[in-house]
mmCIF file of C-alpha atoms in Angstrom:
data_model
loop_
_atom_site.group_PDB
_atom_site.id
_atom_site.type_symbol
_atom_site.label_atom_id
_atom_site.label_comp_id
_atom_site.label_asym_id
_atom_site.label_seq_id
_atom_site.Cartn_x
_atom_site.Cartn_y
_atom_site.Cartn_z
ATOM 1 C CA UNK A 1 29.103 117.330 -190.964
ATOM 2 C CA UNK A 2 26.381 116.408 -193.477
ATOM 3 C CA UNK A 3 27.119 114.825 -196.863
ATOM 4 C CA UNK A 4 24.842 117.592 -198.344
ATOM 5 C CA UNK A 5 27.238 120.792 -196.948
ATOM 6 C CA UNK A 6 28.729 119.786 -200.834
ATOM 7 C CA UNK A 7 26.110 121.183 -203.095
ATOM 8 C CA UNK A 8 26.643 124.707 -201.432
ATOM 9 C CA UNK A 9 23.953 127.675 -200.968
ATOM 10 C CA UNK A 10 21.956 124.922 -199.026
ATOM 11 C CA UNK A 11 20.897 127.125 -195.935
ATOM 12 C CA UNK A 12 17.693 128.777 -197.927
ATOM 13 C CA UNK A 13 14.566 126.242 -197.103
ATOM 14 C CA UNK A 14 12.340 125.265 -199.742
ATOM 15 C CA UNK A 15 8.976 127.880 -199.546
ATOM 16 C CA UNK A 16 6.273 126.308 -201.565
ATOM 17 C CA UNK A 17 4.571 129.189 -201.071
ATOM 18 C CA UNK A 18 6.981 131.717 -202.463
ATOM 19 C CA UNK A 19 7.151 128.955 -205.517
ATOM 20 C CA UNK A 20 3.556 128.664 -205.975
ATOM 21 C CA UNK A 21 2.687 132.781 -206.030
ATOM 22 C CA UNK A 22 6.255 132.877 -208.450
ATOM 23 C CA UNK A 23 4.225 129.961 -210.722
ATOM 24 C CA UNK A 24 1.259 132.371 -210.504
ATOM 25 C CA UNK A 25 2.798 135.281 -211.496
ATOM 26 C CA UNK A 26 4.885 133.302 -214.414
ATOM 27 C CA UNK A 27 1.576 132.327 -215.279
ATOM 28 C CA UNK A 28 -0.311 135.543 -215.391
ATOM 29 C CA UNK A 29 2.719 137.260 -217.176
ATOM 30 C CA UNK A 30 2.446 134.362 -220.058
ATOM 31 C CA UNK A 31 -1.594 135.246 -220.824
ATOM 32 C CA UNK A 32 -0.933 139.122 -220.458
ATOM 33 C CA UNK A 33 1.707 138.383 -223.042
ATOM 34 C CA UNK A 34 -0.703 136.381 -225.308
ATOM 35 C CA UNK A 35 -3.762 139.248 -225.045
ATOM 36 C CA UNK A 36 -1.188 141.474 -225.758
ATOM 37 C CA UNK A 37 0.119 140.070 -229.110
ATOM 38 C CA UNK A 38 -3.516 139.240 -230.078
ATOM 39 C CA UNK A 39 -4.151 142.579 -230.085
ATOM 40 C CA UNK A 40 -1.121 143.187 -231.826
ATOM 41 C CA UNK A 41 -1.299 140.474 -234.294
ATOM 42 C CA UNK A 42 -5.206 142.164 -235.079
ATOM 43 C CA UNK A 43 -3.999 145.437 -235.983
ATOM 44 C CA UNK A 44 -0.581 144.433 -237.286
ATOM 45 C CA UNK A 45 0.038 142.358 -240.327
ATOM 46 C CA UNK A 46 3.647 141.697 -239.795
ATOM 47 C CA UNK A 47 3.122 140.215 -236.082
ATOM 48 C CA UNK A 48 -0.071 138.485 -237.729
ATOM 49 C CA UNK A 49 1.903 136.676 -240.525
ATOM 50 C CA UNK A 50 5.381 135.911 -237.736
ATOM 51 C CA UNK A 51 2.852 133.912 -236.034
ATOM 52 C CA UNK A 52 1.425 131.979 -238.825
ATOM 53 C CA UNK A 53 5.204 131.157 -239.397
ATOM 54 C CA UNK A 54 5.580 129.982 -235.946
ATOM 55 C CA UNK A 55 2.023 127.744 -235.863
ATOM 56 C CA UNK A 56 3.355 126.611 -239.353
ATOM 57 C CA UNK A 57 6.676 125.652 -238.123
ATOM 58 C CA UNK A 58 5.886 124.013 -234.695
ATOM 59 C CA UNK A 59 2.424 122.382 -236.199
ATOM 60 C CA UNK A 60 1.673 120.689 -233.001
ATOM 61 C CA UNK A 61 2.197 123.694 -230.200
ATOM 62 C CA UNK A 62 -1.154 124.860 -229.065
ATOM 63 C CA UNK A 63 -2.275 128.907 -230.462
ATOM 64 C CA UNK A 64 -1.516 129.465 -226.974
ATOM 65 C CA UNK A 65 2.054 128.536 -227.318
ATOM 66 C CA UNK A 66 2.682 129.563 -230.557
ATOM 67 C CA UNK A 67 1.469 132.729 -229.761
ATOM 68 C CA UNK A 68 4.059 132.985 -226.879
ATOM 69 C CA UNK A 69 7.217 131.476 -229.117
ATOM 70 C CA UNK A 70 6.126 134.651 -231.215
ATOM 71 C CA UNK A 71 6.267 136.928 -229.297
ATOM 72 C CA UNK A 72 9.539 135.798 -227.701
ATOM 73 C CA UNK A 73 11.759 134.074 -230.009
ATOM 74 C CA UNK A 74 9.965 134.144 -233.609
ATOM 75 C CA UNK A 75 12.874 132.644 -235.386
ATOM 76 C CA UNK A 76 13.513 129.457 -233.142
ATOM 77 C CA UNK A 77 13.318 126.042 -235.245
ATOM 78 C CA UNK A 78 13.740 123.546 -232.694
ATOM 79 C CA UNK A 79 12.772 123.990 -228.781
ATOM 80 C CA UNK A 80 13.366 122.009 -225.835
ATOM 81 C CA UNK A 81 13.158 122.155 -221.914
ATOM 82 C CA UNK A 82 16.985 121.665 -220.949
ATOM 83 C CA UNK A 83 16.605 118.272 -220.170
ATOM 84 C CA UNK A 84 15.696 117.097 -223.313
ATOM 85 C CA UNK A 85 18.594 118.656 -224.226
ATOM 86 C CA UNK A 86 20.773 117.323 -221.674
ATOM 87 C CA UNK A 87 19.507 113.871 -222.644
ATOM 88 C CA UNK A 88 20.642 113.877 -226.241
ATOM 89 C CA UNK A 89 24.157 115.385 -224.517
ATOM 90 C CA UNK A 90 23.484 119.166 -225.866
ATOM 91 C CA UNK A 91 23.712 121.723 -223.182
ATOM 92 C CA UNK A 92 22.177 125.002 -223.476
ATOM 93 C CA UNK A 93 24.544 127.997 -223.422
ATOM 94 C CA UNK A 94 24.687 129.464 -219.830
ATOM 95 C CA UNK A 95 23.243 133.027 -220.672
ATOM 96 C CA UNK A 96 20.427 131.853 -222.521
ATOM 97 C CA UNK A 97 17.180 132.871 -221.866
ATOM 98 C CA UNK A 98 14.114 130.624 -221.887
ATOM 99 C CA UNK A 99 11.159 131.031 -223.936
ATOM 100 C CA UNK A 100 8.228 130.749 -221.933
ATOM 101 C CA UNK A 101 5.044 127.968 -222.585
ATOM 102 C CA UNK A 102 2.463 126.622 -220.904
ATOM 103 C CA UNK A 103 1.624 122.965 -220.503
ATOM 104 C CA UNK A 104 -1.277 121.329 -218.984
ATOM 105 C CA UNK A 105 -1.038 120.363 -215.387
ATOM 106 C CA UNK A 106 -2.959 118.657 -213.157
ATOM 107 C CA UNK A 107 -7.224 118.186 -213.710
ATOM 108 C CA UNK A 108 -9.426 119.881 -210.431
ATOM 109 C CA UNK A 109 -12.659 120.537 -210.074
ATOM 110 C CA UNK A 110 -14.709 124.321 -209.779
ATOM 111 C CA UNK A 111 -17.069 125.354 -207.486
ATOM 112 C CA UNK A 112 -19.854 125.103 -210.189
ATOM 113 C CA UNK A 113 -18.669 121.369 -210.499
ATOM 114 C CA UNK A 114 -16.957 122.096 -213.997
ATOM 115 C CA UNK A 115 -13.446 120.198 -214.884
ATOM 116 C CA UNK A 116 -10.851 122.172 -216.166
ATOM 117 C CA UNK A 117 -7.091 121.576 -216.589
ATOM 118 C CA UNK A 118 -4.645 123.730 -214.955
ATOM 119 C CA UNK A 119 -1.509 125.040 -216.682
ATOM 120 C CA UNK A 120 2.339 125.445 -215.924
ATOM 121 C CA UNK A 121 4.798 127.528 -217.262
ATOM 122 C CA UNK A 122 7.762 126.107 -218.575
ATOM 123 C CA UNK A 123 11.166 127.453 -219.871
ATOM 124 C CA UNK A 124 11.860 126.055 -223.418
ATOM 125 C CA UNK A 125 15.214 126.851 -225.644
ATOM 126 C CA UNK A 126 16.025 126.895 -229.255
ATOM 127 C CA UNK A 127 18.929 125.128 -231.454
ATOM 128 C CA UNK A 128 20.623 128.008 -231.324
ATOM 129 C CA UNK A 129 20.898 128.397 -227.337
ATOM 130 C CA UNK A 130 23.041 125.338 -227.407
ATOM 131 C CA UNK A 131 26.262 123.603 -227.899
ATOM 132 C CA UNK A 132 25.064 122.792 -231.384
ATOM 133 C CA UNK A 133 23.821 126.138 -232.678
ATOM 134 C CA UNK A 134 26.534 125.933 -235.735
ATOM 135 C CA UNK A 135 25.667 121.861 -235.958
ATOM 136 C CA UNK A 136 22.010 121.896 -237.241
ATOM 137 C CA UNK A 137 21.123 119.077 -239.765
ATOM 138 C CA UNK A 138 20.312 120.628 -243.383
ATOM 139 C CA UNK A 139 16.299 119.640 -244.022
ATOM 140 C CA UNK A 140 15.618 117.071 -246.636
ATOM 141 C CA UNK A 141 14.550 119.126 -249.611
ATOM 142 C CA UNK A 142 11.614 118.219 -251.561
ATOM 143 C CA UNK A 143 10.881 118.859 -254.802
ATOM 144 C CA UNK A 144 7.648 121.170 -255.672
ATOM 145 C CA UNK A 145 6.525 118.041 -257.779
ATOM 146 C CA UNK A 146 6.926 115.981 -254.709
ATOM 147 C CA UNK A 147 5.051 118.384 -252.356
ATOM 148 C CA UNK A 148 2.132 118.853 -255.460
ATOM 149 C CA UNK A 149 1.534 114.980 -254.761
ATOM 150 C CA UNK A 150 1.983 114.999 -251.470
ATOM 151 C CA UNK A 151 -0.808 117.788 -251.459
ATOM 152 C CA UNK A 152 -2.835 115.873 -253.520
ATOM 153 C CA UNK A 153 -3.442 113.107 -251.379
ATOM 154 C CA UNK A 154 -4.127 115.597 -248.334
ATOM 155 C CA UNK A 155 -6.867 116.525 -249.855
ATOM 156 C CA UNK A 156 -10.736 115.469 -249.252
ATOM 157 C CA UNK A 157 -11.687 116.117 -252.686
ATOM 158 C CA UNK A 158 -10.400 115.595 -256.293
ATOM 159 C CA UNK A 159 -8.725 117.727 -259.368
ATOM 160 C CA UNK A 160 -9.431 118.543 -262.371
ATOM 161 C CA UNK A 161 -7.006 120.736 -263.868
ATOM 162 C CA UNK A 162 -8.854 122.456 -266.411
ATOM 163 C CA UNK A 163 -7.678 125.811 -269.347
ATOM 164 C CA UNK A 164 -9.977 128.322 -268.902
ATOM 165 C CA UNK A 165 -10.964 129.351 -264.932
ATOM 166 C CA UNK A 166 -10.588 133.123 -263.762
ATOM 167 C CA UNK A 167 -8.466 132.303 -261.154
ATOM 168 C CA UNK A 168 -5.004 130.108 -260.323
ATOM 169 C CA UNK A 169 -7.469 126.984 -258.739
ATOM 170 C CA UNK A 170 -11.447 127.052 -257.413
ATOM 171 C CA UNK A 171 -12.860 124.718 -254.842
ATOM 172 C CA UNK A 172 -16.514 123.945 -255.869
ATOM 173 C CA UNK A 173 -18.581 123.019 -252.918
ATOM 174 C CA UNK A 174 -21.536 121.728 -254.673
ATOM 175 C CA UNK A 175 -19.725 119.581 -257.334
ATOM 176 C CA UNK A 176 -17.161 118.521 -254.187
ATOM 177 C CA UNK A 177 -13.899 119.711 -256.982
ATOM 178 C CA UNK A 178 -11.115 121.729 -256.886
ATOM 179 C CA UNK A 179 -10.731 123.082 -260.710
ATOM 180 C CA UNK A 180 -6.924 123.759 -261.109
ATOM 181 C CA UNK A 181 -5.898 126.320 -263.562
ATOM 182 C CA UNK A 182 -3.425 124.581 -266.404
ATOM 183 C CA UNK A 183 -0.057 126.275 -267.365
ATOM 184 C CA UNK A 184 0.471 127.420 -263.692
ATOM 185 C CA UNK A 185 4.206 127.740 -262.633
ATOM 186 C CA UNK A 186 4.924 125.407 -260.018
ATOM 187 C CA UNK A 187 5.083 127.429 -256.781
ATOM 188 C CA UNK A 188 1.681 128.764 -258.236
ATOM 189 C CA UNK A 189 0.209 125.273 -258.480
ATOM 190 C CA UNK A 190 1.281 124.848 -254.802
ATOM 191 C CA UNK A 191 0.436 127.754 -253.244
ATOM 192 C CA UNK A 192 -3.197 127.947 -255.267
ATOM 193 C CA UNK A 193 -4.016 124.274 -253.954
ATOM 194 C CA UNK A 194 -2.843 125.083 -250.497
ATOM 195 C CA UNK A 195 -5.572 127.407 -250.322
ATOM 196 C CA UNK A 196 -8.822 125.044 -252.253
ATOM 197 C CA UNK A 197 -7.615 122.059 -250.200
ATOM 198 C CA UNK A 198 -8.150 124.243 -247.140
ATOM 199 C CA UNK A 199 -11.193 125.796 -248.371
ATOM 200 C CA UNK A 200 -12.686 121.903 -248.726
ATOM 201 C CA UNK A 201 -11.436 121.126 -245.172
ATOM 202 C CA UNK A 202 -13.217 123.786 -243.847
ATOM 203 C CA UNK A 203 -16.297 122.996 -245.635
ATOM 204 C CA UNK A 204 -15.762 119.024 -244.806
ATOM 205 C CA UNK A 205 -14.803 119.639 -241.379
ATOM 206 C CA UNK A 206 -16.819 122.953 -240.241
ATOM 207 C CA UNK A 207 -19.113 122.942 -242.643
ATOM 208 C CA UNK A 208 -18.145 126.801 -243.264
ATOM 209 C CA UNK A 209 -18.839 127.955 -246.893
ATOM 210 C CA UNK A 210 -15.823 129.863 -248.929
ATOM 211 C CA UNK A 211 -17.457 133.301 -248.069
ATOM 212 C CA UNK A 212 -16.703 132.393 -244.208
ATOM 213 C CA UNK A 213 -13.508 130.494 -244.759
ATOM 214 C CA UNK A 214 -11.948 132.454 -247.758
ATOM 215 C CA UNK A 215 -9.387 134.068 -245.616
ATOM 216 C CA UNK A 216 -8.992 131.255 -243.421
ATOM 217 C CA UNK A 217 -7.771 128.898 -245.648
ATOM 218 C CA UNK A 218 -5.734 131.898 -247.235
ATOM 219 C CA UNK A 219 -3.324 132.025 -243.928
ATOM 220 C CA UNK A 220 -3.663 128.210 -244.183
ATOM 221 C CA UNK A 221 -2.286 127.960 -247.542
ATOM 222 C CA UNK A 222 0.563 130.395 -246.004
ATOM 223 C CA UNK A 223 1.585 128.341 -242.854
ATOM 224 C CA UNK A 224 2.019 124.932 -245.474
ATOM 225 C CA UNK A 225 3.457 126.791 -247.643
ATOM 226 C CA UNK A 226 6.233 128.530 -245.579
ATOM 227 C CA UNK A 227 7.084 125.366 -243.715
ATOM 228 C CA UNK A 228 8.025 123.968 -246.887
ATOM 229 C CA UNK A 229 9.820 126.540 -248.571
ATOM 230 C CA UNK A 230 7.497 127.401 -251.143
ATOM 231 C CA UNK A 231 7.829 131.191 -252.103
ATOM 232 C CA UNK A 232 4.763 133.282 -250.010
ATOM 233 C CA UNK A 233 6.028 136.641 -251.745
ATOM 234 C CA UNK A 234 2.665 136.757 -252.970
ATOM 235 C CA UNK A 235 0.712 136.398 -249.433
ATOM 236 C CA UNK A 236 0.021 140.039 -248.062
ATOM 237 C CA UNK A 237 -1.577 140.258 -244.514
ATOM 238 C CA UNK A 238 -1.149 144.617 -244.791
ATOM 239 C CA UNK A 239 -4.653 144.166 -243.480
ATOM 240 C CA UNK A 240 -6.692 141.660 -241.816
ATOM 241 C CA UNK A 241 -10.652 141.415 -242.546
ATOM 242 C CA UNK A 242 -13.053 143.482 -240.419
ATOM 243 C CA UNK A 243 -14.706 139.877 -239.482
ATOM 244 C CA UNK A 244 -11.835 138.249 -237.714
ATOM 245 C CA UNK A 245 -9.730 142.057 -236.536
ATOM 246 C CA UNK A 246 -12.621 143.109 -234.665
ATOM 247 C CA UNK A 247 -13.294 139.657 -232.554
ATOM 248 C CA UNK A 248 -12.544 139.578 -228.535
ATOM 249 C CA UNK A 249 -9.351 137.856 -227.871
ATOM 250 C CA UNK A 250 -11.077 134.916 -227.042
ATOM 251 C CA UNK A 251 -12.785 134.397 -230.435
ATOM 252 C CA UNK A 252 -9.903 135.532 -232.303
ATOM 253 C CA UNK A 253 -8.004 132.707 -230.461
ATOM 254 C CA UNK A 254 -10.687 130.195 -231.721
ATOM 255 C CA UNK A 255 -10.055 131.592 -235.225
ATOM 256 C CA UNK A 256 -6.685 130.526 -235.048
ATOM 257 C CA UNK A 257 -7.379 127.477 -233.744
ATOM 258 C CA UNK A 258 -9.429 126.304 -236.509
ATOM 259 C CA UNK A 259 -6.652 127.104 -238.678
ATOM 260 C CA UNK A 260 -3.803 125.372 -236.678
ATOM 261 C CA UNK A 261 -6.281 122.486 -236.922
ATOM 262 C CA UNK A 262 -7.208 122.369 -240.787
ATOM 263 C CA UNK A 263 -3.734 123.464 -241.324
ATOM 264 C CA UNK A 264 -2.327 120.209 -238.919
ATOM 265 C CA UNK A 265 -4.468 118.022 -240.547
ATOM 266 C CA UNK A 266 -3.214 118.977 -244.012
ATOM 267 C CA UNK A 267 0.293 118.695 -242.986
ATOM 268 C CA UNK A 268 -0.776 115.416 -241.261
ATOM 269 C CA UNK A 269 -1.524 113.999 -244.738
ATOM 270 C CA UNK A 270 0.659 115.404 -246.391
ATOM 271 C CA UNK A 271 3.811 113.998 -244.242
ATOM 272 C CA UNK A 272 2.572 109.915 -244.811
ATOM 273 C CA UNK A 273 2.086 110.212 -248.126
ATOM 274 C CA UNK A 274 5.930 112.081 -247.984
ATOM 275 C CA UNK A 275 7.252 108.993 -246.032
ATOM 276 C CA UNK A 276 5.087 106.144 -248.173
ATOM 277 C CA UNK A 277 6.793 108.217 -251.449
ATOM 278 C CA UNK A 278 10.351 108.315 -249.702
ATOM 279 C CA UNK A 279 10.036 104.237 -248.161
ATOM 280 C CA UNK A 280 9.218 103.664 -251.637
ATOM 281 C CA UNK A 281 12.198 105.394 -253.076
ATOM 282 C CA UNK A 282 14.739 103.632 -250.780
ATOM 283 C CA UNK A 283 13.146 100.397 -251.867
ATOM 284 C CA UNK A 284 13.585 100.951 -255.703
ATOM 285 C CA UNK A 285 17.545 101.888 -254.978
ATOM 286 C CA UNK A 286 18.200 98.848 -252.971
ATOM 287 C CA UNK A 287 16.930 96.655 -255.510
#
């Protein structure tokens, strides 16, 4: 009698091929999922902004993945593989269902000599799929004032708040400003800078022009602004532009991936100079 008669339903062999064409077809079901919303998101502005939301919210997934968390489970907040999980002694509820990403496997080599990486599919699962769904940790607040200054140091460029501009704030490219509109409510200030800082990282960074990066750095200014609270009640995606709804999946995708990237590198920014202004506080009250 072998020790290993105790783990049970031990007669089926391993296949690694029945694994490898079940990988496959995991795999292939992931990017028919991703075309698929793409062509959603295009022609729908409600699946358009729930992934900005997403790519907001999990800042460093890939398009790819947020894409996929969209599409599957837009209101997760915090995803792991169970074993993460397991390590931090949550377990994930036995129903649950996965959500679906891809990571990057293993680097081979095509016929034309080109490297590329290969990807996996992996099962990820939200706070609420576990044994601490009702135990989440409330989110430090911060204050708009906090985020303005915060904001203010993401940026590549100066302000100049000035009274009398046509609209809330106005990145100008030449000059290398963004003119801020005085007596702006708060949540205006915010959400008006969101956008100019954008519009200068695309010019810094891309070297696009506001014409090319207007709306851009509009669903930019959305994603940092949702992931911090700040009211979007005034963002409308009803209908996207002709120039970015009409693009092959493929470009689309490398739409959004300039935002994710200008948005990342905002939030980037904007989270040391969060933590320097926080350290700073902590100091002051111990003294």
């Amino acid at each position: 009698m072998s020790i290993y008669d105790v783990f049970g339903g031990g007669n089926k062999p391993y296949n690694k091929a029945e694994w490898a064409a079940q990988k496959q077809a995991e795999r292939r079901e992931a990017y028919e999922l991703i075309d698929n919303t793409c062509t959603e998101m295009a022609k729908d502005g409600n699946s358009f902004r729930q992934y900005l939301e997403v790519q907001g919210r999990f800042d460093r997934y890939s398009v790819n993945n947020a894409i996929l968390v969209s599409a599957q489970m837009p209101n997760a907040t915090l995803l792991k593989e169970k074993a993460k999980w397991k390590e931090s002694r949550v377990y994930v509820d036995k129903e649950a269902k996965g959500v679906i990403i891809l990571e990057p496997g293993k680097e081979y080599t095509r016929d034309d000599g080109s490297k590329v990486v290969s990807y996996n599919t992996k099962a990820i699962y939200d706070i609420s799929q576990t044994s601490v769904a009702n135990r989440q940790e409330a989110k430090e607040s911060r204050s708009i004032r906090e985020l303005v200054s915060a904001l203010i140091d993401a940026s590549p460029v100066p302000f100049e708040p000035v009274d009398s501009l046509e609209t809330a704030a106005f990145y100008d490219d030449k000059q290398q400003i963004i003119f801020i509109k005085t007596g702006l409510s708060e949540e205006q200030l915010f959400v008006s800078m969101s956008k100019e800082v954008a519009s200068a990282v695309y010019d810094f960074k891309y070297n696009e022009k506001r014409d090319r990066s207007d709306f851009k750095a509009f669903c930019v200014a959305y994603m940092v602004s949702s992931r911090y609270g700040v009211d979007t009640k005034g963002f409308n995606f009803d209908k996207l532009p002709d120039e970015l709804s009409s693009l092959e999946t493929q470009a689309f995708k490398s739409e959004l991936g300039s935002m994710r990237d200008v948005m990342g590198e905002i939030q980037n920014e904007m989270y040391k100079s969060l933590e320097k202004n926080r350290s700073a506080k902590a100091k002051n009250q111990e003294r």
